[in-house]
Amino acid sequence: MDRTLVIVKPDAVERGLIGTIIARLEAKQLRLVASELRTIDAPTAALHYAEHEGKPFYANLVAFITSGPSLLCVVEGPQDTWKVVRLLMGSTNPKEAAPGTIRGDLAIEMSQNLIHGSDSLASAQREIAIFFPNLS
Ligand code: IDP
Ligand code: MG
């Protein structure tokens, strides 16, 4: 089986969308193998979003992801799970995300786009190790 990291971001938790988002992953026949509701601390956010350091939106991104509880999840599927999750998520900018996707149906602002999913197998392995060191 093949795993990826999903973060149901603080906006989604605040809006009461945990159930809706997890239901969409489960409807696709992906399974949760680990999950924890936790407010991500600043050092962990910096590690997770290291690739974005120096970009104009970086400070806001870290402030947002540490602003309240997120649901951290390891999600499993038969193969290419990170790709399947990214398709279900939709484009980064919710204004451009296709209807039928999580972001396309439920979000409108880039900075509050509800969900994170790893963008490659290597990212999935790196990110699972950050949030669930006992699993990797
Ligand atoms: P992703 O979440 O679809 O993988 P990334 O490019 O990895 O998108 O960016 C991480 C997060 O940073 C995005 O989900 C979004 O919330 C935020 N972000 C990305 N680009 C911008 C931008 O140009 N302006 C504001 N926020 C952005
Ligand atoms: Mg990304």
Short mmCIF file of N, CA and C and ligand atoms in Angstrom, two decimals:
data_model
loop_
_atom_site.label_atom_id
_atom_site.label_comp_id
_atom_site.label_asym_id
_atom_site.label_seq_id
_atom_site.Cartn_x
_atom_site.Cartn_y
_atom_site.Cartn_z
N MET A 1 0.85 -1.20 0.00
CA MET A 1 0.00 0.00 0.00
C MET A 1 0.88 1.24 0.00
N ASP A 2 0.28 2.33 -0.32
CA ASP A 2 1.03 3.55 -0.61
C ASP A 2 0.41 4.71 0.18
N ARG A 3 1.26 5.50 0.81
CA ARG A 3 0.75 6.50 1.77
C ARG A 3 1.14 7.92 1.40
N THR A 4 0.30 8.86 1.85
CA THR A 4 0.62 10.27 1.68
C THR A 4 0.18 11.04 2.91
N LEU A 5 0.67 12.28 3.05
CA LEU A 5 0.25 13.13 4.16
C LEU A 5 -0.84 14.09 3.71
N VAL A 6 -1.89 14.16 4.50
CA VAL A 6 -2.97 15.14 4.29
C VAL A 6 -3.07 15.99 5.55
N ILE A 7 -3.20 17.30 5.36
CA ILE A 7 -3.52 18.18 6.48
C ILE A 7 -4.85 18.85 6.18
N VAL A 8 -5.84 18.59 7.03
CA VAL A 8 -7.08 19.36 7.00
C VAL A 8 -6.77 20.64 7.77
N LYS A 9 -6.64 21.74 7.02
CA LYS A 9 -6.05 22.98 7.55
C LYS A 9 -6.98 23.68 8.55
N PRO A 10 -6.44 24.67 9.29
CA PRO A 10 -7.23 25.33 10.34
C PRO A 10 -8.55 25.94 9.85
N ASP A 11 -8.58 26.43 8.61
CA ASP A 11 -9.86 27.00 8.11
C ASP A 11 -10.92 25.93 7.99
N ALA A 12 -10.52 24.74 7.56
CA ALA A 12 -11.48 23.65 7.41
C ALA A 12 -11.98 23.17 8.77
N VAL A 13 -11.06 23.09 9.75
CA VAL A 13 -11.46 22.68 11.10
C VAL A 13 -12.43 23.71 11.67
N GLU A 14 -12.06 24.99 11.52
CA GLU A 14 -12.90 26.09 12.03
C GLU A 14 -14.30 26.07 11.40
N ARG A 15 -14.37 25.75 10.11
CA ARG A 15 -15.64 25.75 9.40
C ARG A 15 -16.44 24.46 9.59
N GLY A 16 -15.89 23.51 10.33
CA GLY A 16 -16.62 22.27 10.57
C GLY A 16 -16.66 21.36 9.36
N LEU A 17 -15.56 21.40 8.57
CA LEU A 17 -15.52 20.62 7.34
C LEU A 17 -14.67 19.34 7.44
N ILE A 18 -14.23 18.99 8.65
CA ILE A 18 -13.43 17.76 8.79
C ILE A 18 -14.19 16.57 8.20
N GLY A 19 -15.42 16.41 8.62
CA GLY A 19 -16.20 15.25 8.19
C GLY A 19 -16.40 15.21 6.68
N THR A 20 -16.72 16.36 6.11
CA THR A 20 -16.94 16.46 4.67
C THR A 20 -15.69 16.07 3.89
N ILE A 21 -14.55 16.59 4.34
CA ILE A 21 -13.30 16.35 3.61
C ILE A 21 -12.86 14.89 3.76
N ILE A 22 -12.91 14.38 4.98
CA ILE A 22 -12.51 12.97 5.17
C ILE A 22 -13.48 12.05 4.43
N ALA A 23 -14.76 12.41 4.39
CA ALA A 23 -15.75 11.58 3.68
C ALA A 23 -15.41 11.49 2.19
N ARG A 24 -14.92 12.59 1.62
CA ARG A 24 -14.56 12.55 0.19
C ARG A 24 -13.37 11.61 -0.05
N LEU A 25 -12.40 11.64 0.86
CA LEU A 25 -11.25 10.73 0.71
C LEU A 25 -11.71 9.29 0.87
N GLU A 26 -12.57 9.05 1.86
CA GLU A 26 -13.04 7.68 2.11
C GLU A 26 -13.94 7.18 0.97
N ALA A 27 -14.72 8.10 0.39
CA ALA A 27 -15.60 7.71 -0.72
C ALA A 27 -14.77 7.21 -1.90
N LYS A 28 -13.56 7.76 -2.04
CA LYS A 28 -12.64 7.35 -3.11
C LYS A 28 -11.96 6.01 -2.78
N GLN A 29 -12.23 5.50 -1.57
CA GLN A 29 -11.64 4.25 -1.07
C GLN A 29 -10.21 4.42 -0.57
N LEU A 30 -9.87 5.65 -0.19
CA LEU A 30 -8.64 5.86 0.55
C LEU A 30 -8.96 5.64 2.03
N ARG A 31 -7.95 5.22 2.78
CA ARG A 31 -8.16 4.92 4.20
C ARG A 31 -7.26 5.77 5.07
N LEU A 32 -7.79 6.17 6.22
CA LEU A 32 -6.95 6.84 7.22
C LEU A 32 -6.17 5.77 7.97
N VAL A 33 -4.85 5.95 8.05
CA VAL A 33 -4.07 5.00 8.85
C VAL A 33 -3.52 5.65 10.12
N ALA A 34 -3.53 6.99 10.17
CA ALA A 34 -3.15 7.70 11.39
C ALA A 34 -3.76 9.09 11.30
N SER A 35 -4.11 9.65 12.45
CA SER A 35 -4.70 10.99 12.44
C SER A 35 -4.56 11.62 13.82
N GLU A 36 -4.33 12.93 13.83
CA GLU A 36 -4.22 13.64 15.10
C GLU A 36 -4.66 15.09 14.91
N LEU A 37 -5.51 15.57 15.81
CA LEU A 37 -5.90 16.98 15.82
C LEU A 37 -4.88 17.74 16.67
N ARG A 38 -4.16 18.66 16.01
CA ARG A 38 -3.06 19.32 16.71
C ARG A 38 -2.82 20.70 16.09
N THR A 39 -2.48 21.67 16.93
CA THR A 39 -2.04 22.96 16.41
C THR A 39 -0.55 22.85 16.08
N ILE A 40 -0.23 23.00 14.82
CA ILE A 40 1.16 22.86 14.35
C ILE A 40 1.97 24.03 14.93
N ASP A 41 3.14 23.74 15.51
CA ASP A 41 3.97 24.83 16.05
C ASP A 41 4.84 25.43 14.94
N ALA A 42 5.41 26.61 15.21
CA ALA A 42 6.12 27.36 14.16
C ALA A 42 7.34 26.60 13.61
N PRO A 43 8.16 25.97 14.47
CA PRO A 43 9.30 25.23 13.90
C PRO A 43 8.86 24.08 12.99
N THR A 44 7.79 23.40 13.36
CA THR A 44 7.30 22.30 12.52
C THR A 44 6.74 22.82 11.21
N ALA A 45 6.03 23.96 11.27
CA ALA A 45 5.50 24.58 10.05
C ALA A 45 6.65 24.98 9.13
N ALA A 46 7.73 25.52 9.70
CA ALA A 46 8.88 25.94 8.90
C ALA A 46 9.53 24.74 8.20
N LEU A 47 9.60 23.63 8.91
CA LEU A 47 10.15 22.40 8.33
C LEU A 47 9.25 21.90 7.20
N HIS A 48 7.97 21.87 7.49
CA HIS A 48 7.00 21.35 6.51
C HIS A 48 6.98 22.20 5.24
N TYR A 49 7.01 23.54 5.41
CA TYR A 49 6.90 24.44 4.26
C TYR A 49 8.26 25.02 3.85
N ALA A 50 9.34 24.30 4.12
CA ALA A 50 10.70 24.80 3.82
C ALA A 50 10.85 25.25 2.37
N GLU A 51 10.20 24.53 1.45
CA GLU A 51 10.35 24.87 0.01
C GLU A 51 9.82 26.27 -0.30
N HIS A 52 8.97 26.82 0.56
CA HIS A 52 8.36 28.13 0.29
C HIS A 52 9.06 29.28 1.00
N GLU A 53 10.08 28.97 1.80
CA GLU A 53 10.78 30.02 2.52
C GLU A 53 11.31 31.06 1.54
N GLY A 54 11.11 32.35 1.87
CA GLY A 54 11.57 33.43 1.00
C GLY A 54 10.52 33.93 0.03
N LYS A 55 9.44 33.16 -0.17
CA LYS A 55 8.37 33.62 -1.07
C LYS A 55 7.51 34.67 -0.38
N PRO A 56 6.85 35.53 -1.14
CA PRO A 56 6.09 36.64 -0.54
C PRO A 56 4.98 36.17 0.41
N PHE A 57 4.42 35.01 0.15
CA PHE A 57 3.30 34.55 0.97
C PHE A 57 3.73 33.68 2.15
N TYR A 58 5.06 33.48 2.31
CA TYR A 58 5.56 32.53 3.31
C TYR A 58 5.13 32.88 4.75
N ALA A 59 5.31 34.15 5.13
CA ALA A 59 5.00 34.54 6.51
C ALA A 59 3.51 34.31 6.81
N ASN A 60 2.66 34.70 5.87
CA ASN A 60 1.22 34.48 6.06
C ASN A 60 0.88 33.00 6.13
N LEU A 61 1.57 32.23 5.30
CA LEU A 61 1.30 30.78 5.26
C LEU A 61 1.62 30.14 6.60
N VAL A 62 2.78 30.49 7.17
CA VAL A 62 3.17 29.91 8.47
C VAL A 62 2.23 30.42 9.57
N ALA A 63 1.88 31.72 9.52
CA ALA A 63 0.95 32.27 10.52
C ALA A 63 -0.39 31.54 10.45
N PHE A 64 -0.86 31.30 9.24
CA PHE A 64 -2.15 30.64 9.07
C PHE A 64 -2.13 29.19 9.54
N ILE A 65 -1.12 28.44 9.14
CA ILE A 65 -1.12 27.00 9.44
C ILE A 65 -0.92 26.74 10.94
N THR A 66 -0.37 27.75 11.64
CA THR A 66 -0.17 27.62 13.10
C THR A 66 -1.28 28.31 13.90
N SER A 67 -2.31 28.79 13.21
CA SER A 67 -3.31 29.65 13.86
C SER A 67 -4.36 28.90 14.66
N GLY A 68 -4.43 27.61 14.49
CA GLY A 68 -5.43 26.81 15.21
C GLY A 68 -5.24 25.36 14.85
N PRO A 69 -6.06 24.49 15.43
CA PRO A 69 -5.87 23.07 15.19
C PRO A 69 -6.06 22.66 13.73
N SER A 70 -5.20 21.76 13.29
CA SER A 70 -5.31 21.09 11.99
C SER A 70 -5.55 19.61 12.27
N LEU A 71 -6.18 18.92 11.34
CA LEU A 71 -6.24 17.46 11.44
C LEU A 71 -5.15 16.88 10.54
N LEU A 72 -4.12 16.33 11.19
CA LEU A 72 -3.00 15.72 10.47
C LEU A 72 -3.37 14.27 10.16
N CYS A 73 -3.18 13.86 8.92
CA CYS A 73 -3.62 12.52 8.52
C CYS A 73 -2.59 11.82 7.64
N VAL A 74 -2.41 10.54 7.88
CA VAL A 74 -1.73 9.69 6.91
C VAL A 74 -2.83 8.90 6.21
N VAL A 75 -2.81 8.99 4.87
CA VAL A 75 -3.86 8.39 4.06
C VAL A 75 -3.24 7.33 3.16
N GLU A 76 -3.93 6.22 3.03
CA GLU A 76 -3.39 5.08 2.30
C GLU A 76 -4.31 4.67 1.15
N GLY A 77 -3.69 4.29 0.04
CA GLY A 77 -4.42 3.75 -1.11
C GLY A 77 -3.57 2.70 -1.79
N PRO A 78 -4.08 2.12 -2.87
CA PRO A 78 -3.36 1.02 -3.52
C PRO A 78 -2.05 1.47 -4.19
N GLN A 79 -2.08 2.62 -4.89
CA GLN A 79 -0.84 3.17 -5.46
C GLN A 79 -1.07 4.63 -5.84
N ASP A 80 0.04 5.36 -5.98
CA ASP A 80 -0.03 6.78 -6.38
C ASP A 80 -1.01 7.57 -5.51
N THR A 81 -1.02 7.29 -4.22
CA THR A 81 -2.01 7.91 -3.33
C THR A 81 -1.87 9.43 -3.32
N TRP A 82 -0.63 9.93 -3.34
CA TRP A 82 -0.44 11.40 -3.33
C TRP A 82 -1.13 12.02 -4.55
N LYS A 83 -1.05 11.34 -5.71
CA LYS A 83 -1.67 11.87 -6.94
C LYS A 83 -3.18 11.85 -6.85
N VAL A 84 -3.71 10.78 -6.31
CA VAL A 84 -5.17 10.66 -6.17
C VAL A 84 -5.68 11.76 -5.25
N VAL A 85 -4.98 11.98 -4.14
CA VAL A 85 -5.39 13.03 -3.20
C VAL A 85 -5.32 14.40 -3.86
N ARG A 86 -4.24 14.67 -4.61
CA ARG A 86 -4.10 15.98 -5.27
C ARG A 86 -5.26 16.21 -6.25
N LEU A 87 -5.69 15.17 -6.95
CA LEU A 87 -6.82 15.32 -7.87
C LEU A 87 -8.10 15.65 -7.12
N LEU A 88 -8.30 14.98 -6.00
CA LEU A 88 -9.51 15.25 -5.19
C LEU A 88 -9.46 16.66 -4.60
N MET A 89 -8.25 17.15 -4.27
CA MET A 89 -8.09 18.49 -3.68
C MET A 89 -8.45 19.59 -4.67
N GLY A 90 -7.98 19.46 -5.91
CA GLY A 90 -8.13 20.53 -6.90
C GLY A 90 -6.95 21.49 -6.85
N SER A 91 -6.94 22.45 -7.77
CA SER A 91 -5.82 23.39 -7.91
C SER A 91 -5.61 24.21 -6.65
N THR A 92 -4.36 24.67 -6.48
CA THR A 92 -4.00 25.45 -5.30
C THR A 92 -4.88 26.68 -5.14
N ASN A 93 -5.14 27.36 -6.26
CA ASN A 93 -6.02 28.54 -6.20
C ASN A 93 -7.48 28.10 -6.35
N PRO A 94 -8.25 28.20 -5.29
CA PRO A 94 -9.63 27.68 -5.34
C PRO A 94 -10.49 28.35 -6.41
N LYS A 95 -10.10 29.54 -6.81
CA LYS A 95 -10.88 30.22 -7.87
C LYS A 95 -10.73 29.50 -9.20
N GLU A 96 -9.63 28.74 -9.33
CA GLU A 96 -9.37 27.99 -10.57
C GLU A 96 -9.61 26.50 -10.40
N ALA A 97 -9.92 26.07 -9.20
CA ALA A 97 -10.09 24.63 -8.95
C ALA A 97 -11.41 24.16 -9.55
N ALA A 98 -11.37 22.98 -10.15
CA ALA A 98 -12.56 22.46 -10.85
C ALA A 98 -13.68 22.14 -9.86
N PRO A 99 -14.91 22.42 -10.27
CA PRO A 99 -16.05 21.93 -9.50
C PRO A 99 -15.95 20.41 -9.35
N GLY A 100 -16.36 19.92 -8.21
CA GLY A 100 -16.21 18.50 -7.94
C GLY A 100 -14.99 18.21 -7.08
N THR A 101 -14.04 19.15 -7.05
CA THR A 101 -12.89 18.99 -6.16
C THR A 101 -13.19 19.68 -4.82
N ILE A 102 -12.39 19.32 -3.82
CA ILE A 102 -12.60 19.88 -2.48
C ILE A 102 -12.45 21.40 -2.51
N ARG A 103 -11.34 21.86 -3.10
CA ARG A 103 -11.12 23.31 -3.16
C ARG A 103 -12.10 23.97 -4.11
N GLY A 104 -12.40 23.32 -5.22
CA GLY A 104 -13.33 23.88 -6.20
C GLY A 104 -14.73 24.04 -5.66
N ASP A 105 -15.15 23.14 -4.81
CA ASP A 105 -16.51 23.19 -4.28
C ASP A 105 -16.63 24.02 -3.00
N LEU A 106 -15.54 24.07 -2.20
CA LEU A 106 -15.71 24.53 -0.82
C LEU A 106 -14.85 25.72 -0.42
N ALA A 107 -13.93 26.14 -1.28
CA ALA A 107 -13.02 27.25 -0.92
C ALA A 107 -13.05 28.33 -2.00
N ILE A 108 -12.59 29.52 -1.65
CA ILE A 108 -12.53 30.60 -2.63
C ILE A 108 -11.22 31.39 -2.57
N GLU A 109 -10.54 31.39 -1.42
CA GLU A 109 -9.30 32.16 -1.26
C GLU A 109 -8.09 31.22 -1.25
N MET A 110 -7.04 31.64 -1.96
CA MET A 110 -5.78 30.88 -2.01
C MET A 110 -5.21 30.60 -0.62
N SER A 111 -5.30 31.59 0.25
CA SER A 111 -4.67 31.46 1.58
C SER A 111 -5.50 30.60 2.52
N GLN A 112 -6.73 30.29 2.13
CA GLN A 112 -7.61 29.46 2.97
C GLN A 112 -8.21 28.37 2.11
N ASN A 113 -7.32 27.46 1.66
CA ASN A 113 -7.77 26.47 0.69
C ASN A 113 -7.95 25.07 1.28
N LEU A 114 -8.17 25.03 2.58
CA LEU A 114 -8.76 23.88 3.28
C LEU A 114 -7.89 22.65 3.50
N ILE A 115 -7.04 22.32 2.54
CA ILE A 115 -6.38 21.01 2.61
C ILE A 115 -4.98 21.06 2.03
N HIS A 116 -4.06 20.35 2.66
CA HIS A 116 -2.72 20.11 2.12
C HIS A 116 -2.61 18.65 1.75
N GLY A 117 -1.97 18.38 0.62
CA GLY A 117 -1.61 17.01 0.26
C GLY A 117 -0.21 17.02 -0.32
N SER A 118 0.59 16.04 0.02
CA SER A 118 1.97 15.96 -0.47
C SER A 118 1.97 15.96 -2.01
N ASP A 119 3.04 16.57 -2.59
CA ASP A 119 3.04 16.75 -4.05
C ASP A 119 3.91 15.76 -4.80
N SER A 120 4.42 14.75 -4.13
CA SER A 120 5.20 13.68 -4.79
C SER A 120 5.37 12.55 -3.77
N LEU A 121 5.87 11.42 -4.25
CA LEU A 121 6.15 10.31 -3.32
C LEU A 121 7.24 10.72 -2.33
N ALA A 122 8.26 11.43 -2.82
CA ALA A 122 9.35 11.86 -1.93
C ALA A 122 8.82 12.84 -0.88
N SER A 123 7.95 13.78 -1.30
CA SER A 123 7.35 14.71 -0.33
C SER A 123 6.51 13.96 0.69
N ALA A 124 5.77 12.98 0.23
CA ALA A 124 4.92 12.20 1.14
C ALA A 124 5.77 11.55 2.22
N GLN A 125 6.87 10.95 1.81
CA GLN A 125 7.74 10.27 2.79
C GLN A 125 8.36 11.28 3.75
N ARG A 126 8.79 12.42 3.22
CA ARG A 126 9.40 13.46 4.05
C ARG A 126 8.40 14.01 5.05
N GLU A 127 7.18 14.29 4.59
CA GLU A 127 6.17 14.93 5.43
C GLU A 127 5.58 13.95 6.47
N ILE A 128 5.41 12.70 6.09
CA ILE A 128 4.94 11.71 7.08
C ILE A 128 5.97 11.62 8.21
N ALA A 129 7.25 11.67 7.85
CA ALA A 129 8.31 11.58 8.87
C ALA A 129 8.28 12.77 9.82
N ILE A 130 7.88 13.95 9.32
CA ILE A 130 7.79 15.14 10.18
C ILE A 130 6.67 14.98 11.21
N PHE A 131 5.50 14.56 10.75
CA PHE A 131 4.32 14.58 11.63
C PHE A 131 4.04 13.25 12.33
N PHE A 132 4.50 12.18 11.73
CA PHE A 132 4.26 10.85 12.32
C PHE A 132 5.54 10.04 12.30
N PRO A 133 6.55 10.49 13.08
CA PRO A 133 7.87 9.84 13.02
C PRO A 133 7.81 8.34 13.37
N ASN A 134 6.82 7.94 14.14
CA ASN A 134 6.74 6.53 14.51
C ASN A 134 6.28 5.63 13.38
N LEU A 135 5.68 6.25 12.35
CA LEU A 135 5.14 5.47 11.23
C LEU A 135 6.17 5.21 10.14
N SER A 136 7.20 6.07 10.07
CA SER A 136 8.08 5.98 8.90
C SER A 136 9.37 5.24 9.21
P1 IDP B 1 -0.41 23.25 -2.60
O1 IDP B 1 -1.00 23.43 -1.21
O2 IDP B 1 -1.48 23.12 -3.64
O3 IDP B 1 0.62 22.16 -2.66
P2 IDP B 1 1.83 25.11 -2.67
O4 IDP B 1 2.34 25.78 -3.90
O5 IDP B 1 2.65 24.03 -2.07
O6 IDP B 1 0.33 24.63 -2.97
O7 IDP B 1 1.61 26.28 -1.59
C1 IDP B 1 1.36 25.96 -0.25
C2 IDP B 1 0.22 26.81 0.23
O8 IDP B 1 0.63 28.17 0.23
C3 IDP B 1 -1.01 26.78 -0.67
O9 IDP B 1 -1.90 25.72 -0.36
C4 IDP B 1 -1.65 28.13 -0.40
O10 IDP B 1 -2.46 28.11 0.77
C5 IDP B 1 -0.45 29.02 -0.14
N1 IDP B 1 -0.06 29.73 -1.36
C6 IDP B 1 0.58 29.23 -2.43
N2 IDP B 1 0.79 30.18 -3.36
C7 IDP B 1 0.27 31.31 -2.85
C8 IDP B 1 0.18 32.66 -3.34
O11 IDP B 1 0.61 32.98 -4.44
N3 IDP B 1 -0.45 33.56 -2.52
C9 IDP B 1 -0.95 33.21 -1.30
N4 IDP B 1 -0.88 31.97 -0.80
C10 IDP B 1 -0.28 31.03 -1.56
MG MG B 2 2.48 22.03 -1.79
#
